[in-house]
């Protein structure tokens, strides 16, 4: 296991120190709201302390193989279900080989969007589940993720595939769909109702997966504020979170929502959940700063490029 070095405070830029102090103040103030969540368990998932850092790669696997990730020193790897984002799923043999390098392995997929390159894409469109286009990502459309057909056409099969291939868990992207769906396309819905339906989906995934494979890990990515809804915290084993300290790319995260995100992430950590934090930075000083923040807060951290198409060195190397 790699040990994250103690932070070197004298190496942090002055602006970074100011940013950290502001975040600390906000987190302290946010403690008053922690009692809103009624279901946060103090019982951590098994082997929580074994995850000190992680690697995160979704595309561009050399020769469609996982050899480079196997050689990486991190404790955990987040990878796509398939080598090409389509039907070339990683096999049980490939995942077992990767796990023999000492890593936990999580299978990435989106639970809030329909991606044009996924094998289920056309079936989801034909079922009338597709909603507005996500302008930030040209190949993705939001979906009616609360409809049973979404579960049957996309989510159930992906969970089954992850379990059959020997993954340790799933890494569920786009829970923030509840904030991005065009409300004009879903009459009768509002942000609150959509948030509750997203939490219901996460709970359903957790119950189904753990029913088939006890100990299977559930990691949503982003939207830590969903912890405030009943059942969410109990359903997950950890959280992946982007942009805690730097937005894409090298932009310090100083908006109000940045501090709110951090406060919610810390509340989940206090509830015993593993935190996988990823920031996107190129400048050496920003990489150092992000890594020092991970050490301060006790997060497993990773600094990478937005494309997530390569294996980066862990913090401290």
Short mmCIF file of N, CA and C in Angstrom, two decimals, residues 2-9 12 16 19-20 23 51-56 74 171 221-222 239-251 253 262 265-266 269 273-305 308 312-317:
data_model
loop_
_atom_site.label_atom_id
_atom_site.label_comp_id
_atom_site.label_asym_id
_atom_site.label_seq_id
_atom_site.Cartn_x
_atom_site.Cartn_y
_atom_site.Cartn_z
N UNK A 2 0.54 2.20 -0.83
CA UNK A 2 1.29 3.45 -0.86
C UNK A 2 0.83 4.35 0.28
N UNK A 3 1.78 4.98 0.93
CA UNK A 3 1.45 5.90 2.01
C UNK A 3 1.50 7.32 1.47
N UNK A 4 0.40 8.05 1.63
CA UNK A 4 0.36 9.44 1.17
C UNK A 4 1.21 10.29 2.11
N UNK A 5 2.14 11.10 1.57
CA UNK A 5 3.02 11.89 2.42
C UNK A 5 2.27 12.95 3.21
N UNK A 6 2.84 13.32 4.34
CA UNK A 6 2.26 14.40 5.14
C UNK A 6 2.34 15.70 4.34
N UNK A 7 1.33 16.58 4.48
CA UNK A 7 1.32 17.82 3.71
C UNK A 7 2.48 18.74 4.09
N UNK A 8 3.03 19.41 3.10
CA UNK A 8 4.10 20.38 3.33
C UNK A 8 3.49 21.78 3.19
N UNK A 9 3.04 22.34 4.31
CA UNK A 9 2.28 23.57 4.26
C UNK A 9 3.05 24.72 3.61
N UNK A 12 2.49 25.32 -0.22
CA UNK A 12 1.20 25.72 -0.78
C UNK A 12 1.21 27.19 -1.12
N UNK A 16 -3.81 29.45 -2.45
CA UNK A 16 -4.32 28.14 -2.05
C UNK A 16 -4.65 28.11 -0.57
N UNK A 19 -7.85 29.91 0.01
CA UNK A 19 -8.97 29.06 -0.44
C UNK A 19 -9.27 27.99 0.60
N UNK A 20 -8.22 27.36 1.15
CA UNK A 20 -8.41 26.31 2.15
C UNK A 20 -9.07 26.85 3.40
N UNK A 23 -12.73 27.37 2.80
CA UNK A 23 -13.42 26.09 2.79
C UNK A 23 -13.63 25.60 4.23
N UNK A 51 -7.68 1.50 0.99
CA UNK A 51 -7.66 2.34 -0.21
C UNK A 51 -7.02 3.68 0.10
N UNK A 52 -5.75 3.81 -0.28
CA UNK A 52 -5.03 5.07 -0.06
C UNK A 52 -5.04 5.94 -1.30
N UNK A 53 -5.12 5.32 -2.49
CA UNK A 53 -5.14 6.08 -3.74
C UNK A 53 -5.77 5.20 -4.81
N UNK A 54 -5.99 5.78 -5.98
CA UNK A 54 -6.63 5.02 -7.04
C UNK A 54 -6.22 5.57 -8.40
N UNK A 55 -6.49 4.78 -9.43
CA UNK A 55 -6.28 5.19 -10.82
C UNK A 55 -7.63 5.17 -11.52
N UNK A 56 -7.77 6.03 -12.53
CA UNK A 56 -9.07 6.22 -13.18
C UNK A 56 -8.81 6.37 -14.68
N UNK A 74 -1.31 2.09 -7.65
CA UNK A 74 -2.48 2.46 -6.87
C UNK A 74 -3.23 1.25 -6.32
N UNK A 171 -19.12 1.93 -10.43
CA UNK A 171 -18.85 3.35 -10.28
C UNK A 171 -19.87 4.06 -11.15
N UNK A 221 -20.77 8.73 -8.53
CA UNK A 221 -19.80 9.82 -8.75
C UNK A 221 -20.53 11.16 -8.72
N UNK A 222 -20.09 12.02 -7.80
CA UNK A 222 -20.62 13.38 -7.67
C UNK A 222 -21.99 13.39 -6.98
N UNK A 239 -17.93 7.19 -2.40
CA UNK A 239 -18.32 8.21 -3.37
C UNK A 239 -17.11 8.62 -4.19
N UNK A 240 -17.27 8.69 -5.49
CA UNK A 240 -16.30 9.35 -6.34
C UNK A 240 -16.73 10.79 -6.52
N UNK A 241 -15.79 11.70 -6.50
CA UNK A 241 -16.16 13.11 -6.62
C UNK A 241 -15.09 13.86 -7.42
N UNK A 242 -15.56 14.60 -8.40
CA UNK A 242 -14.68 15.41 -9.26
C UNK A 242 -14.65 16.86 -8.79
N UNK A 243 -13.55 17.54 -9.14
CA UNK A 243 -13.49 19.01 -9.05
C UNK A 243 -13.63 19.56 -7.63
N UNK A 244 -13.18 18.84 -6.64
CA UNK A 244 -13.25 19.41 -5.29
C UNK A 244 -12.37 20.63 -5.14
N UNK A 245 -11.21 20.61 -5.80
CA UNK A 245 -10.24 21.69 -5.63
C UNK A 245 -9.91 22.41 -6.93
N UNK A 246 -10.04 21.71 -8.07
CA UNK A 246 -9.80 22.35 -9.37
C UNK A 246 -10.84 21.89 -10.37
N UNK A 247 -11.44 22.86 -11.05
CA UNK A 247 -12.35 22.57 -12.14
C UNK A 247 -11.54 22.40 -13.41
N UNK A 248 -12.18 21.89 -14.45
CA UNK A 248 -11.50 21.57 -15.70
C UNK A 248 -11.04 22.84 -16.42
N UNK A 249 -9.80 23.01 -16.64
CA UNK A 249 -8.62 22.40 -16.05
C UNK A 249 -7.81 23.50 -15.39
N UNK A 250 -7.28 23.23 -14.21
CA UNK A 250 -6.43 24.15 -13.46
C UNK A 250 -7.17 25.40 -12.97
N UNK A 251 -8.50 25.34 -12.89
CA UNK A 251 -9.27 26.48 -12.39
C UNK A 251 -9.63 26.21 -10.93
N UNK A 253 -11.41 25.78 -7.59
CA UNK A 253 -12.84 25.65 -7.31
C UNK A 253 -13.18 26.52 -6.12
N UNK A 262 -17.71 19.98 -0.70
CA UNK A 262 -16.73 19.48 0.26
C UNK A 262 -17.39 19.14 1.59
N UNK A 265 -19.23 15.91 1.18
CA UNK A 265 -18.28 14.80 1.05
C UNK A 265 -17.72 14.43 2.42
N UNK A 266 -17.38 15.43 3.21
CA UNK A 266 -16.84 15.16 4.55
C UNK A 266 -17.88 14.48 5.44
N UNK A 269 -17.83 10.91 4.45
CA UNK A 269 -16.63 10.27 5.00
C UNK A 269 -16.82 9.99 6.49
N UNK A 273 -17.75 6.25 4.70
CA UNK A 273 -17.68 5.96 3.27
C UNK A 273 -16.30 6.31 2.70
N UNK A 274 -15.82 5.50 1.78
CA UNK A 274 -14.56 5.75 1.08
C UNK A 274 -14.76 6.91 0.12
N UNK A 275 -13.83 7.85 0.09
CA UNK A 275 -13.92 8.98 -0.83
C UNK A 275 -12.81 8.87 -1.86
N UNK A 276 -13.22 8.81 -3.13
CA UNK A 276 -12.29 8.81 -4.26
C UNK A 276 -12.41 10.18 -4.93
N UNK A 277 -11.41 11.02 -4.74
CA UNK A 277 -11.45 12.39 -5.26
C UNK A 277 -10.56 12.51 -6.48
N UNK A 278 -11.10 13.11 -7.54
CA UNK A 278 -10.30 13.33 -8.75
C UNK A 278 -10.41 14.78 -9.17
N UNK A 279 -9.26 15.38 -9.42
CA UNK A 279 -9.20 16.75 -9.92
C UNK A 279 -8.44 16.75 -11.23
N UNK A 280 -8.74 17.75 -12.07
CA UNK A 280 -8.13 17.83 -13.39
C UNK A 280 -7.21 19.05 -13.43
N UNK A 281 -5.91 18.76 -13.43
CA UNK A 281 -4.91 19.82 -13.38
C UNK A 281 -3.68 19.41 -14.16
N UNK A 282 -3.07 20.37 -14.82
CA UNK A 282 -1.83 20.15 -15.57
C UNK A 282 -0.63 20.82 -14.90
N UNK A 283 -0.86 21.95 -14.25
CA UNK A 283 0.24 22.71 -13.66
C UNK A 283 0.79 21.96 -12.45
N UNK A 284 2.10 21.82 -12.37
CA UNK A 284 2.70 21.07 -11.25
C UNK A 284 2.28 21.58 -9.89
N UNK A 285 2.21 22.90 -9.73
CA UNK A 285 1.86 23.44 -8.42
C UNK A 285 0.43 23.09 -8.03
N UNK A 286 -0.46 22.98 -9.04
CA UNK A 286 -1.85 22.61 -8.76
C UNK A 286 -1.97 21.12 -8.42
N UNK A 287 -1.17 20.32 -9.07
CA UNK A 287 -1.15 18.89 -8.73
C UNK A 287 -0.70 18.70 -7.29
N UNK A 288 0.35 19.41 -6.91
CA UNK A 288 0.85 19.32 -5.53
C UNK A 288 -0.22 19.76 -4.55
N UNK A 289 -0.88 20.88 -4.87
CA UNK A 289 -1.90 21.40 -3.97
C UNK A 289 -3.04 20.42 -3.79
N UNK A 290 -3.53 19.84 -4.90
CA UNK A 290 -4.62 18.87 -4.80
C UNK A 290 -4.20 17.67 -3.96
N UNK A 291 -3.00 17.17 -4.20
CA UNK A 291 -2.51 16.01 -3.45
C UNK A 291 -2.40 16.32 -1.96
N UNK A 292 -1.99 17.52 -1.63
CA UNK A 292 -1.89 17.90 -0.23
C UNK A 292 -3.27 17.98 0.42
N UNK A 293 -4.25 18.42 -0.34
CA UNK A 293 -5.62 18.46 0.20
C UNK A 293 -6.14 17.06 0.44
N UNK A 294 -5.84 16.13 -0.47
CA UNK A 294 -6.26 14.74 -0.25
C UNK A 294 -5.67 14.22 1.06
N UNK A 295 -4.40 14.52 1.30
CA UNK A 295 -3.75 14.06 2.52
C UNK A 295 -4.38 14.69 3.77
N UNK A 296 -4.68 15.97 3.68
CA UNK A 296 -5.29 16.67 4.81
C UNK A 296 -6.62 16.03 5.19
N UNK A 297 -7.44 15.72 4.19
CA UNK A 297 -8.78 15.22 4.45
C UNK A 297 -8.87 13.70 4.52
N UNK A 298 -7.80 13.01 4.15
CA UNK A 298 -7.84 11.56 4.20
C UNK A 298 -8.60 10.94 3.05
N UNK A 299 -8.60 11.62 1.88
CA UNK A 299 -9.25 11.08 0.68
C UNK A 299 -8.25 10.25 -0.11
N UNK A 300 -8.73 9.23 -0.79
CA UNK A 300 -7.94 8.61 -1.86
C UNK A 300 -8.06 9.54 -3.06
N UNK A 301 -6.94 10.05 -3.58
CA UNK A 301 -6.99 11.08 -4.59
C UNK A 301 -6.27 10.72 -5.87
N UNK A 302 -6.64 11.44 -6.93
CA UNK A 302 -6.06 11.20 -8.25
C UNK A 302 -6.15 12.49 -9.05
N UNK A 303 -5.05 12.93 -9.62
CA UNK A 303 -5.03 14.11 -10.47
C UNK A 303 -4.78 13.65 -11.90
N UNK A 304 -5.66 14.04 -12.82
CA UNK A 304 -5.57 13.50 -14.17
C UNK A 304 -5.98 14.55 -15.19
N UNK A 305 -6.18 14.08 -16.43
CA UNK A 305 -6.68 14.91 -17.52
C UNK A 305 -8.15 14.58 -17.73
N UNK A 308 -9.40 11.29 -19.29
CA UNK A 308 -9.21 10.04 -18.53
C UNK A 308 -8.76 8.90 -19.45
N UNK A 312 -2.08 7.98 -14.71
CA UNK A 312 -1.21 9.01 -14.14
C UNK A 312 -0.50 8.47 -12.91
N UNK A 313 0.63 9.07 -12.59
CA UNK A 313 1.35 8.69 -11.38
C UNK A 313 0.56 9.10 -10.14
N UNK A 314 0.67 8.34 -9.07
CA UNK A 314 -0.05 8.72 -7.86
C UNK A 314 0.58 9.92 -7.17
N UNK A 315 -0.15 10.49 -6.24
CA UNK A 315 0.39 11.59 -5.45
C UNK A 315 1.66 11.14 -4.74
N UNK A 316 2.61 12.06 -4.64
CA UNK A 316 3.84 11.77 -3.93
C UNK A 316 4.93 11.17 -4.76
N UNK A 317 4.70 11.01 -6.08
CA UNK A 317 5.73 10.43 -6.94
C UNK A 317 6.11 11.40 -8.05
#
